[in-house]
mmCIF file of C-alpha atoms in Angstrom:
data_model
loop_
_atom_site.group_PDB
_atom_site.id
_atom_site.type_symbol
_atom_site.label_atom_id
_atom_site.label_comp_id
_atom_site.label_asym_id
_atom_site.label_seq_id
_atom_site.Cartn_x
_atom_site.Cartn_y
_atom_site.Cartn_z
ATOM 1 C CA MET A 1 120.515 76.447 114.504
ATOM 2 C CA ARG A 2 120.590 74.368 111.321
ATOM 3 C CA SER A 3 118.693 74.706 108.066
ATOM 4 C CA LYS A 4 118.742 73.139 104.610
ATOM 5 C CA LEU A 5 116.908 76.163 103.174
ATOM 6 C CA VAL A 6 116.895 79.898 103.900
ATOM 7 C CA LEU A 7 114.209 82.067 102.316
ATOM 8 C CA HIS A 8 114.306 85.848 102.747
ATOM 9 C CA ALA A 9 110.943 87.577 102.998
ATOM 10 C CA VAL A 10 109.278 90.925 103.561
ATOM 11 C CA ASP A 11 105.710 90.486 104.770
ATOM 12 C CA SER A 12 102.993 93.014 103.974
ATOM 13 C CA HIS A 13 99.242 93.349 103.817
ATOM 14 C CA THR A 14 97.160 95.074 101.152
ATOM 15 C CA GLU A 15 93.908 96.428 102.562
ATOM 16 C CA GLY A 16 93.876 93.500 104.991
ATOM 17 C CA MET A 17 95.140 90.698 102.731
ATOM 18 C CA PRO A 18 98.668 89.343 103.335
ATOM 19 C CA THR A 19 101.450 89.144 100.775
ATOM 20 C CA ARG A 20 104.641 87.387 101.773
ATOM 21 C CA VAL A 21 107.176 88.790 99.305
ATOM 22 C CA ILE A 22 110.129 86.421 98.841
ATOM 23 C CA THR A 23 113.153 88.557 98.043
ATOM 24 C CA GLY A 24 115.863 85.866 98.128
ATOM 25 C CA GLY A 25 116.693 82.201 98.539
ATOM 26 C CA VAL A 26 114.771 80.751 95.590
ATOM 27 C CA GLY A 27 117.118 81.526 92.699
ATOM 28 C CA THR A 28 116.046 82.018 89.094
ATOM 29 C CA VAL A 29 113.279 79.629 88.086
ATOM 30 C CA PRO A 30 113.719 78.055 84.613
ATOM 31 C CA GLY A 31 111.492 79.372 81.836
ATOM 32 C CA ALA A 32 111.568 81.800 78.912
ATOM 33 C CA THR A 33 108.449 83.603 80.171
ATOM 34 C CA MET A 34 106.975 84.191 83.597
ATOM 35 C CA ASN A 35 104.121 81.837 82.766
ATOM 36 C CA GLU A 36 106.619 79.105 81.867
ATOM 37 C CA ARG A 37 108.278 79.768 85.227
ATOM 38 C CA ARG A 38 104.880 79.555 86.960
ATOM 39 C CA LEU A 39 104.229 76.151 85.396
ATOM 40 C CA TYR A 40 107.780 74.936 86.167
ATOM 41 C CA PHE A 41 107.544 76.038 89.805
ATOM 42 C CA ARG A 42 104.167 74.347 90.180
ATOM 43 C CA GLU A 43 105.555 71.105 88.763
ATOM 44 C CA HIS A 44 109.013 70.988 90.371
ATOM 45 C CA ARG A 45 109.163 73.287 93.427
ATOM 46 C CA ASP A 46 105.719 73.164 94.939
ATOM 47 C CA ASP A 47 107.288 72.136 98.266
ATOM 48 C CA ILE A 48 108.570 75.716 98.670
ATOM 49 C CA LYS A 49 105.108 77.139 98.090
ATOM 50 C CA GLN A 50 103.642 74.720 100.616
ATOM 51 C CA LEU A 51 106.377 75.491 103.161
ATOM 52 C CA LEU A 52 105.667 79.236 102.964
ATOM 53 C CA MET A 53 101.871 79.210 102.627
ATOM 54 C CA ASN A 54 100.735 76.291 104.810
ATOM 55 C CA GLU A 55 100.781 76.070 108.569
ATOM 56 C CA PRO A 56 102.855 76.416 110.713
ATOM 57 C CA ARG A 57 104.571 79.254 108.773
ATOM 58 C CA GLY A 58 101.442 80.347 106.929
ATOM 59 C CA HIS A 59 97.713 79.952 107.415
ATOM 60 C CA ALA A 60 94.511 79.026 105.559
ATOM 61 C CA ALA A 61 94.284 82.394 103.725
ATOM 62 C CA MET A 62 97.991 82.997 103.103
ATOM 63 C CA SER A 63 99.226 84.620 99.911
ATOM 64 C CA GLY A 64 102.675 85.428 98.592
ATOM 65 C CA ALA A 65 104.857 86.531 95.710
ATOM 66 C CA ILE A 66 108.323 85.422 94.631
ATOM 67 C CA LEU A 67 110.554 88.044 93.025
ATOM 68 C CA GLN A 68 112.412 86.954 89.892
ATOM 69 C CA PRO A 69 114.567 88.537 87.214
ATOM 70 C CA SER A 70 112.290 89.737 84.442
ATOM 71 C CA THR A 71 112.047 87.688 81.250
ATOM 72 C CA ARG A 72 111.268 90.902 79.331
ATOM 73 C CA PRO A 73 113.634 93.801 78.606
ATOM 74 C CA ASP A 74 110.871 96.350 79.304
ATOM 75 C CA CYS A 75 110.193 95.199 82.886
ATOM 76 C CA ASP A 76 112.086 95.755 86.144
ATOM 77 C CA PHE A 77 111.194 92.548 88.019
ATOM 78 C CA GLY A 78 109.350 89.312 87.404
ATOM 79 C CA VAL A 79 106.783 88.019 89.895
ATOM 80 C CA LEU A 80 105.432 84.552 90.627
ATOM 81 C CA TYR A 81 102.245 84.451 92.713
ATOM 82 C CA ILE A 82 101.720 81.730 95.293
ATOM 83 C CA GLU A 83 98.889 81.073 97.714
ATOM 84 C CA VAL A 84 97.257 78.192 99.526
ATOM 85 C CA SER A 85 95.061 77.534 96.474
ATOM 86 C CA GLY A 86 97.915 77.361 93.978
ATOM 87 C CA TYR A 87 99.621 79.572 91.419
ATOM 88 C CA LEU A 88 97.708 82.548 90.040
ATOM 89 C CA PRO A 89 98.551 84.088 86.648
ATOM 90 C CA MET A 90 98.012 87.503 88.235
ATOM 91 C CA CYS A 91 97.238 88.844 91.718
ATOM 92 C CA GLY A 92 96.213 92.465 92.209
ATOM 93 C CA HIS A 93 96.581 92.794 95.965
ATOM 94 C CA GLY A 94 99.847 90.847 95.757
ATOM 95 C CA THR A 95 101.244 93.207 93.113
ATOM 96 C CA ILE A 96 100.369 96.226 95.242
ATOM 97 C CA GLY A 97 102.217 94.495 98.088
ATOM 98 C CA VAL A 98 105.229 93.791 95.851
ATOM 99 C CA ALA A 99 105.421 97.380 94.598
ATOM 100 C CA THR A 100 105.180 98.728 98.147
ATOM 101 C CA VAL A 101 107.924 96.380 99.365
ATOM 102 C CA LEU A 102 110.213 97.319 96.448
ATOM 103 C CA VAL A 103 109.898 101.001 97.362
ATOM 104 C CA GLU A 104 110.029 100.609 101.138
ATOM 105 C CA THR A 105 113.151 98.419 100.999
ATOM 106 C CA GLY A 106 114.939 100.551 98.389
ATOM 107 C CA MET A 107 115.111 97.683 95.892
ATOM 108 C CA VAL A 108 114.137 100.194 93.202
ATOM 109 C CA GLU A 109 115.218 103.778 92.727
ATOM 110 C CA VAL A 110 112.610 105.811 94.589
ATOM 111 C CA VAL A 111 111.285 108.910 92.843
ATOM 112 C CA GLU A 112 108.771 111.346 94.326
ATOM 113 C CA PRO A 113 105.900 111.942 93.808
ATOM 114 C CA VAL A 114 105.502 108.760 91.699
ATOM 115 C CA THR A 115 107.810 105.775 91.352
ATOM 116 C CA THR A 116 106.906 103.701 88.289
ATOM 117 C CA ILE A 117 107.700 99.961 88.406
ATOM 118 C CA ARG A 118 107.138 97.638 85.446
ATOM 119 C CA LEU A 119 106.438 94.062 86.462
ATOM 120 C CA ASP A 120 106.568 90.896 84.386
ATOM 121 C CA THR A 121 103.733 88.575 85.520
ATOM 122 C CA PRO A 122 102.488 85.221 84.176
ATOM 123 C CA ALA A 123 99.389 87.018 82.825
ATOM 124 C CA GLY A 124 101.465 89.678 81.069
ATOM 125 C CA PRO A 125 103.246 92.950 81.886
ATOM 126 C CA VAL A 126 101.646 95.369 84.349
ATOM 127 C CA VAL A 127 102.675 98.825 85.524
ATOM 128 C CA ALA A 128 102.635 99.893 89.184
ATOM 129 C CA GLU A 129 102.625 103.630 89.874
ATOM 130 C CA VAL A 130 103.574 104.115 93.517
ATOM 131 C CA GLU A 131 102.630 107.396 95.167
ATOM 132 C CA VAL A 132 105.606 108.331 97.367
ATOM 133 C CA ARG A 133 105.660 111.102 99.957
ATOM 134 C CA ASP A 134 108.577 111.675 102.323
ATOM 135 C CA GLY A 135 110.107 108.422 101.109
ATOM 136 C CA VAL A 136 107.037 106.369 102.066
ATOM 137 C CA ALA A 137 104.781 104.414 99.696
ATOM 138 C CA ARG A 138 101.323 105.882 100.292
ATOM 139 C CA SER A 139 99.324 104.059 97.609
ATOM 140 C CA VAL A 140 99.759 102.073 94.416
ATOM 141 C CA THR A 141 97.852 102.440 91.155
ATOM 142 C CA LEU A 142 98.143 99.274 89.123
ATOM 143 C CA ARG A 143 97.515 99.261 85.375
ATOM 144 C CA ASN A 144 96.356 95.701 84.907
ATOM 145 C CA VAL A 145 96.212 93.291 81.979
ATOM 146 C CA PRO A 146 93.318 93.642 79.480
ATOM 147 C CA SER A 147 90.092 92.385 81.033
ATOM 148 C CA PHE A 148 86.903 91.154 79.389
ATOM 149 C CA ALA A 149 83.459 89.695 79.897
ATOM 150 C CA VAL A 150 83.190 86.050 78.881
ATOM 151 C CA ALA A 151 79.439 85.530 79.316
ATOM 152 C CA LEU A 152 76.448 87.429 80.665
ATOM 153 C CA ASP A 153 73.303 85.945 82.206
ATOM 154 C CA ARG A 154 74.524 82.369 82.057
ATOM 155 C CA LYS A 155 72.335 79.887 83.971
ATOM 156 C CA ILE A 156 73.599 76.837 85.823
ATOM 157 C CA ARG A 157 72.095 74.171 88.063
ATOM 158 C CA LEU A 158 73.879 73.585 91.378
ATOM 159 C CA ALA A 159 74.268 70.348 93.301
ATOM 160 C CA ASP A 160 71.379 71.269 95.624
ATOM 161 C CA GLY A 161 69.000 71.652 92.664
ATOM 162 C CA ARG A 162 69.013 75.454 92.731
ATOM 163 C CA THR A 163 69.454 77.284 89.410
ATOM 164 C CA VAL A 164 71.342 80.595 89.499
ATOM 165 C CA THR A 165 72.226 83.177 86.868
ATOM 166 C CA TYR A 166 75.776 84.556 86.773
ATOM 167 C CA ASP A 167 78.187 86.555 84.628
ATOM 168 C CA LEU A 168 81.705 85.343 83.867
ATOM 169 C CA ALA A 169 84.596 87.780 83.405
ATOM 170 C CA TYR A 170 88.393 87.794 83.274
ATOM 171 C CA GLY A 171 90.642 90.309 85.013
ATOM 172 C CA GLY A 172 93.862 88.279 85.324
ATOM 173 C CA ASN A 173 91.861 85.327 86.696
ATOM 174 C CA PHE A 174 88.350 84.133 85.842
ATOM 175 C CA TYR A 175 85.476 85.329 88.060
ATOM 176 C CA ALA A 176 81.866 84.266 88.349
ATOM 177 C CA ILE A 177 79.850 87.333 89.373
ATOM 178 C CA LEU A 178 76.297 87.292 90.723
ATOM 179 C CA PRO A 179 74.111 88.861 93.425
ATOM 180 C CA LEU A 180 74.432 87.196 96.811
ATOM 181 C CA ASP A 181 70.660 87.298 97.272
ATOM 182 C CA GLN A 182 70.289 84.553 94.643
ATOM 183 C CA PHE A 183 71.330 82.285 97.519
ATOM 184 C CA ASP A 184 68.854 83.894 99.963
ATOM 185 C CA LEU A 185 71.740 84.908 102.213
ATOM 186 C CA PRO A 186 72.414 88.238 103.947
ATOM 187 C CA PHE A 187 75.661 90.152 103.424
ATOM 188 C CA ASP A 188 76.703 89.413 106.991
ATOM 189 C CA ARG A 189 80.029 88.064 108.226
ATOM 190 C CA ALA A 190 78.119 86.068 110.832
ATOM 191 C CA ARG A 191 76.912 83.947 107.881
ATOM 192 C CA LYS A 192 80.362 83.628 106.334
ATOM 193 C CA ASP A 193 80.369 79.827 106.328
ATOM 194 C CA ASP A 194 77.099 79.700 104.397
ATOM 195 C CA ILE A 195 78.275 82.414 101.974
ATOM 196 C CA LEU A 196 81.532 80.558 101.356
ATOM 197 C CA ALA A 197 79.697 77.277 100.775
ATOM 198 C CA ALA A 198 77.437 79.001 98.236
ATOM 199 C CA GLY A 199 80.420 80.365 96.321
ATOM 200 C CA LEU A 200 82.217 77.022 96.302
ATOM 201 C CA SER A 201 79.095 75.225 95.043
ATOM 202 C CA LEU A 202 78.880 77.580 92.060
ATOM 203 C CA MET A 203 82.608 77.255 91.401
ATOM 204 C CA GLU A 204 82.322 73.461 91.371
ATOM 205 C CA ALA A 205 79.359 73.498 88.993
ATOM 206 C CA ILE A 206 81.036 75.879 86.533
ATOM 207 C CA ASN A 207 84.222 73.833 86.310
ATOM 208 C CA ALA A 208 82.287 70.563 86.036
ATOM 209 C CA GLU A 209 80.198 71.942 83.166
ATOM 210 C CA GLY A 210 83.266 73.241 81.296
ATOM 211 C CA GLU A 211 86.011 75.324 82.849
ATOM 212 C CA PRO A 212 86.748 78.677 81.198
ATOM 213 C CA VAL A 213 89.981 78.901 79.195
ATOM 214 C CA HIS A 214 91.884 82.040 78.245
ATOM 215 C CA PRO A 215 91.645 82.524 74.460
ATOM 216 C CA GLU A 216 95.381 83.233 74.116
ATOM 217 C CA ASP A 217 96.846 80.932 76.774
ATOM 218 C CA PRO A 218 95.173 77.575 77.524
ATOM 219 C CA SER A 219 97.295 77.165 80.680
ATOM 220 C CA ILE A 220 95.177 79.953 82.238
ATOM 221 C CA ARG A 221 91.953 78.122 82.928
ATOM 222 C CA GLY A 222 89.289 77.328 85.490
ATOM 223 C CA CYS A 223 87.035 79.415 87.718
ATOM 224 C CA HIS A 224 88.471 79.596 91.231
ATOM 225 C CA HIS A 225 86.861 82.881 92.341
ATOM 226 C CA VAL A 226 83.204 83.764 92.914
ATOM 227 C CA HIS A 227 82.298 87.441 93.382
ATOM 228 C CA LEU A 228 79.128 87.578 95.480
ATOM 229 C CA VAL A 229 77.646 91.064 95.119
ATOM 230 C CA ALA A 230 75.990 92.630 98.172
ATOM 231 C CA PRO A 231 72.484 94.133 98.012
ATOM 232 C CA GLY A 232 72.462 97.841 97.196
ATOM 233 C CA SER A 233 75.618 97.693 95.091
ATOM 234 C CA THR A 234 75.817 99.953 92.050
ATOM 235 C CA ALA A 235 78.153 100.534 89.115
ATOM 236 C CA ARG A 236 79.833 103.301 91.134
ATOM 237 C CA HIS A 237 80.093 101.663 94.585
ATOM 238 C CA SER A 238 79.943 97.901 94.899
ATOM 239 C CA ARG A 239 80.342 95.657 97.941
ATOM 240 C CA HIS A 240 81.065 91.957 97.758
ATOM 241 C CA ALA A 241 82.324 88.785 99.376
ATOM 242 C CA MET A 242 84.963 86.978 97.295
ATOM 243 C CA ALA A 243 84.932 83.198 97.721
ATOM 244 C CA ILE A 244 88.174 81.519 96.637
ATOM 245 C CA HIS A 245 89.121 77.876 96.074
ATOM 246 C CA PRO A 246 89.597 75.727 98.114
ATOM 247 C CA GLY A 247 87.636 77.577 100.792
ATOM 248 C CA TRP A 248 88.511 81.086 101.996
ATOM 249 C CA PHE A 249 87.632 84.754 101.455
ATOM 250 C CA ASP A 250 89.804 87.458 99.961
ATOM 251 C CA ARG A 251 90.304 90.017 102.716
ATOM 252 C CA SER A 252 91.209 92.739 100.225
ATOM 253 C CA PRO A 253 88.807 94.129 97.594
ATOM 254 C CA CYS A 254 90.668 91.859 95.091
ATOM 255 C CA GLY A 255 92.492 93.641 92.283
ATOM 256 C CA THR A 256 91.957 91.158 89.460
ATOM 257 C CA GLY A 257 88.394 90.782 90.726
ATOM 258 C CA THR A 258 87.928 94.560 90.584
ATOM 259 C CA SER A 259 89.177 94.469 86.982
ATOM 260 C CA ALA A 260 86.793 91.630 86.093
ATOM 261 C CA ARG A 261 83.885 93.400 87.803
ATOM 262 C CA MET A 262 84.567 96.601 85.848
ATOM 263 C CA ALA A 263 84.772 94.603 82.603
ATOM 264 C CA GLN A 264 81.426 92.989 83.429
ATOM 265 C CA LEU A 265 79.788 96.319 84.248
ATOM 266 C CA HIS A 266 81.190 97.882 81.079
ATOM 267 C CA ALA A 267 79.872 94.983 78.977
ATOM 268 C CA ARG A 268 76.450 95.633 80.517
ATOM 269 C CA GLY A 269 76.666 99.307 79.569
ATOM 270 C CA GLU A 270 76.699 100.412 83.207
ATOM 271 C CA LEU A 271 80.307 101.644 83.649
ATOM 272 C CA PRO A 272 81.674 104.085 81.064
ATOM 273 C CA LEU A 273 85.347 104.722 80.437
ATOM 274 C CA GLU A 274 87.130 106.961 82.977
ATOM 275 C CA ALA A 275 84.298 106.723 85.525
ATOM 276 C CA GLU A 276 85.448 106.115 89.101
ATOM 277 C CA PHE A 277 84.434 102.757 90.565
ATOM 278 C CA LEU A 278 84.703 102.042 94.299
ATOM 279 C CA ASN A 279 84.979 98.331 95.126
ATOM 280 C CA GLU A 280 84.534 97.341 98.781
ATOM 281 C CA SER A 281 85.703 94.083 100.357
ATOM 282 C CA PHE A 282 83.923 91.826 102.840
ATOM 283 C CA ILE A 283 85.833 93.557 105.672
ATOM 284 C CA GLY A 284 85.105 97.091 104.399
ATOM 285 C CA THR A 285 88.397 98.036 102.716
ATOM 286 C CA HIS A 286 88.418 99.666 99.269
ATOM 287 C CA PHE A 287 90.063 99.734 95.866
ATOM 288 C CA THR A 288 89.253 102.571 93.474
ATOM 289 C CA GLY A 289 89.089 101.408 89.866
ATOM 290 C CA ARG A 290 88.859 103.050 86.453
ATOM 291 C CA LEU A 291 88.691 101.924 82.812
ATOM 292 C CA HIS A 292 91.049 103.823 80.508
ATOM 293 C CA GLY A 293 90.262 102.406 77.087
ATOM 294 C CA THR A 294 89.213 99.431 75.014
ATOM 295 C CA THR A 295 91.127 96.762 73.140
ATOM 296 C CA GLU A 296 90.700 93.152 72.010
ATOM 297 C CA VAL A 297 92.012 89.835 73.306
ATOM 298 C CA ALA A 298 91.967 87.221 70.532
ATOM 299 C CA GLY A 299 89.056 89.075 68.952
ATOM 300 C CA VAL A 300 87.149 89.406 72.227
ATOM 301 C CA PRO A 301 86.235 93.003 73.210
ATOM 302 C CA ALA A 302 88.246 93.991 76.289
ATOM 303 C CA VAL A 303 88.952 96.991 78.520
ATOM 304 C CA LEU A 304 92.107 98.478 80.015
ATOM 305 C CA PRO A 305 91.631 98.698 83.799
ATOM 306 C CA SER A 306 93.500 100.259 86.671
ATOM 307 C CA PHE A 307 92.866 100.187 90.402
ATOM 308 C CA THR A 308 94.382 101.935 93.392
ATOM 309 C CA GLY A 309 94.958 100.564 96.887
ATOM 310 C CA ARG A 310 97.325 100.668 99.825
ATOM 311 C CA ALA A 311 99.757 98.208 101.395
ATOM 312 C CA TRP A 312 101.792 98.222 104.590
ATOM 313 C CA VAL A 313 104.984 96.341 105.461
ATOM 314 C CA THR A 314 104.325 94.173 108.520
ATOM 315 C CA GLY A 315 107.678 92.487 109.070
ATOM 316 C CA THR A 316 110.795 90.848 107.704
ATOM 317 C CA ALA A 317 111.873 87.258 108.192
ATOM 318 C CA GLN A 318 114.140 84.438 107.193
ATOM 319 C CA TYR A 319 112.163 81.224 106.847
ATOM 320 C CA LEU A 320 114.171 78.094 107.593
ATOM 321 C CA LEU A 321 113.762 74.363 107.100
ATOM 322 C CA ASP A 322 115.417 72.234 109.747
ATOM 323 C CA PRO A 323 116.357 68.827 108.258
ATOM 324 C CA GLY A 324 114.505 67.172 111.133
ATOM 325 C CA ASP A 325 111.276 69.158 110.753
ATOM 326 C CA PRO A 326 108.389 66.655 110.512
ATOM 327 C CA PHE A 327 106.437 69.078 108.291
ATOM 328 C CA PRO A 328 108.860 70.069 105.491
ATOM 329 C CA ALA A 329 105.931 71.179 103.313
ATOM 330 C CA GLY A 330 103.769 72.389 106.182
ATOM 331 C CA PHE A 331 100.276 70.985 106.655
ATOM 332 C CA VAL A 332 96.635 71.834 106.073
ATOM 333 C CA LEU A 333 94.093 71.282 108.842
#
C-alpha cells in the first residue's frame, strides 16, 4: 500500500447529518485567525477538501471539520468547516459532532456531568457544553455566535416570474426564511426535487440582486441556505426543509439555521428570551433552541442563541491518496 497523503478522521453524524472530523494529517494552516485560515485553506489547499468531501470518499451531502490549534488563548481547539459547497464560517451540526468526537476519543479532559469545550471558529468563539454520563457524550448544548435579523418581509422576483416574500437572518451563515407554501408545494419528501429547486431559485435571485455581507467581516457573504418553513409551524415548534448550495438538503435541523430562525422570530416579536424553541428537520430530527440575551453587531440588534442536539461516532478511518489515483480531488457526478 502506498500513499502520498494520510488523513486521520473520526466520522460522526449529528441528528442524521454527517461530520467527518479530521484529527490529523493536515498540519497547522497559516493564519492569525481562524477566518484567515479558512480563506488560506480555500485558496491553497482546496484539493484536500475535495478529496474528503467528494466521491468516492464522500458524497453529495458530505460535511466535515478540520481540527486546528486555536488562534485564541481562551479556546481549546480551532475548527475549519468543509463541505461539498465550500467553507462555512460556522456550522452548528458540525460543531456538535466535533465536541462529541473530542469527548468520545479523550482528546479533552472529560468531566461529568458537563464537559465544557471552547472552540475557535471562523465566525468567532463558541462554547460547547457536553452532557456526559458514564463517560459517554449524551448531548451537546452549543452557545453560538450573536445572531440577527437582516431584513423582514423583503420581496423578490424569481426567474420563473413568481414574486415571493422572505426574511433574511444571520446565525453564523446567512439564511433566507419563508413559508414553503409560497411555492405551492407540500412539505413532503416525495416532492424533494421540487422543494430543492424552489430553494435554489430563491438563493440565486438573492445573490444576483445583492448578496448579503456581514457588517463586521466582508469575507462572510452570500446566501447559500434557504429555510423553507412547513405549514403549521409556530414560534415554539417549527418544521422545515433546508436547501443548501449547490443542491442538497441539510439532514440535521441545522444549528446556525436554528440560530437564524430564532433571531428572525425574536425580531418579529414572536419568540421571547429564554423560551424553548423546538426546530425539526426534513427527516424529523430535532434541535432545542433558546435565546439568552441581546447584544449588538456593528450597531445591528442581535440575540445570543444556544441550541442542543446529539451526535454519534460512526467510525474511524485513515484516508489515503495513492499517487496513481485518477481522482486525486475526487469527482462530482
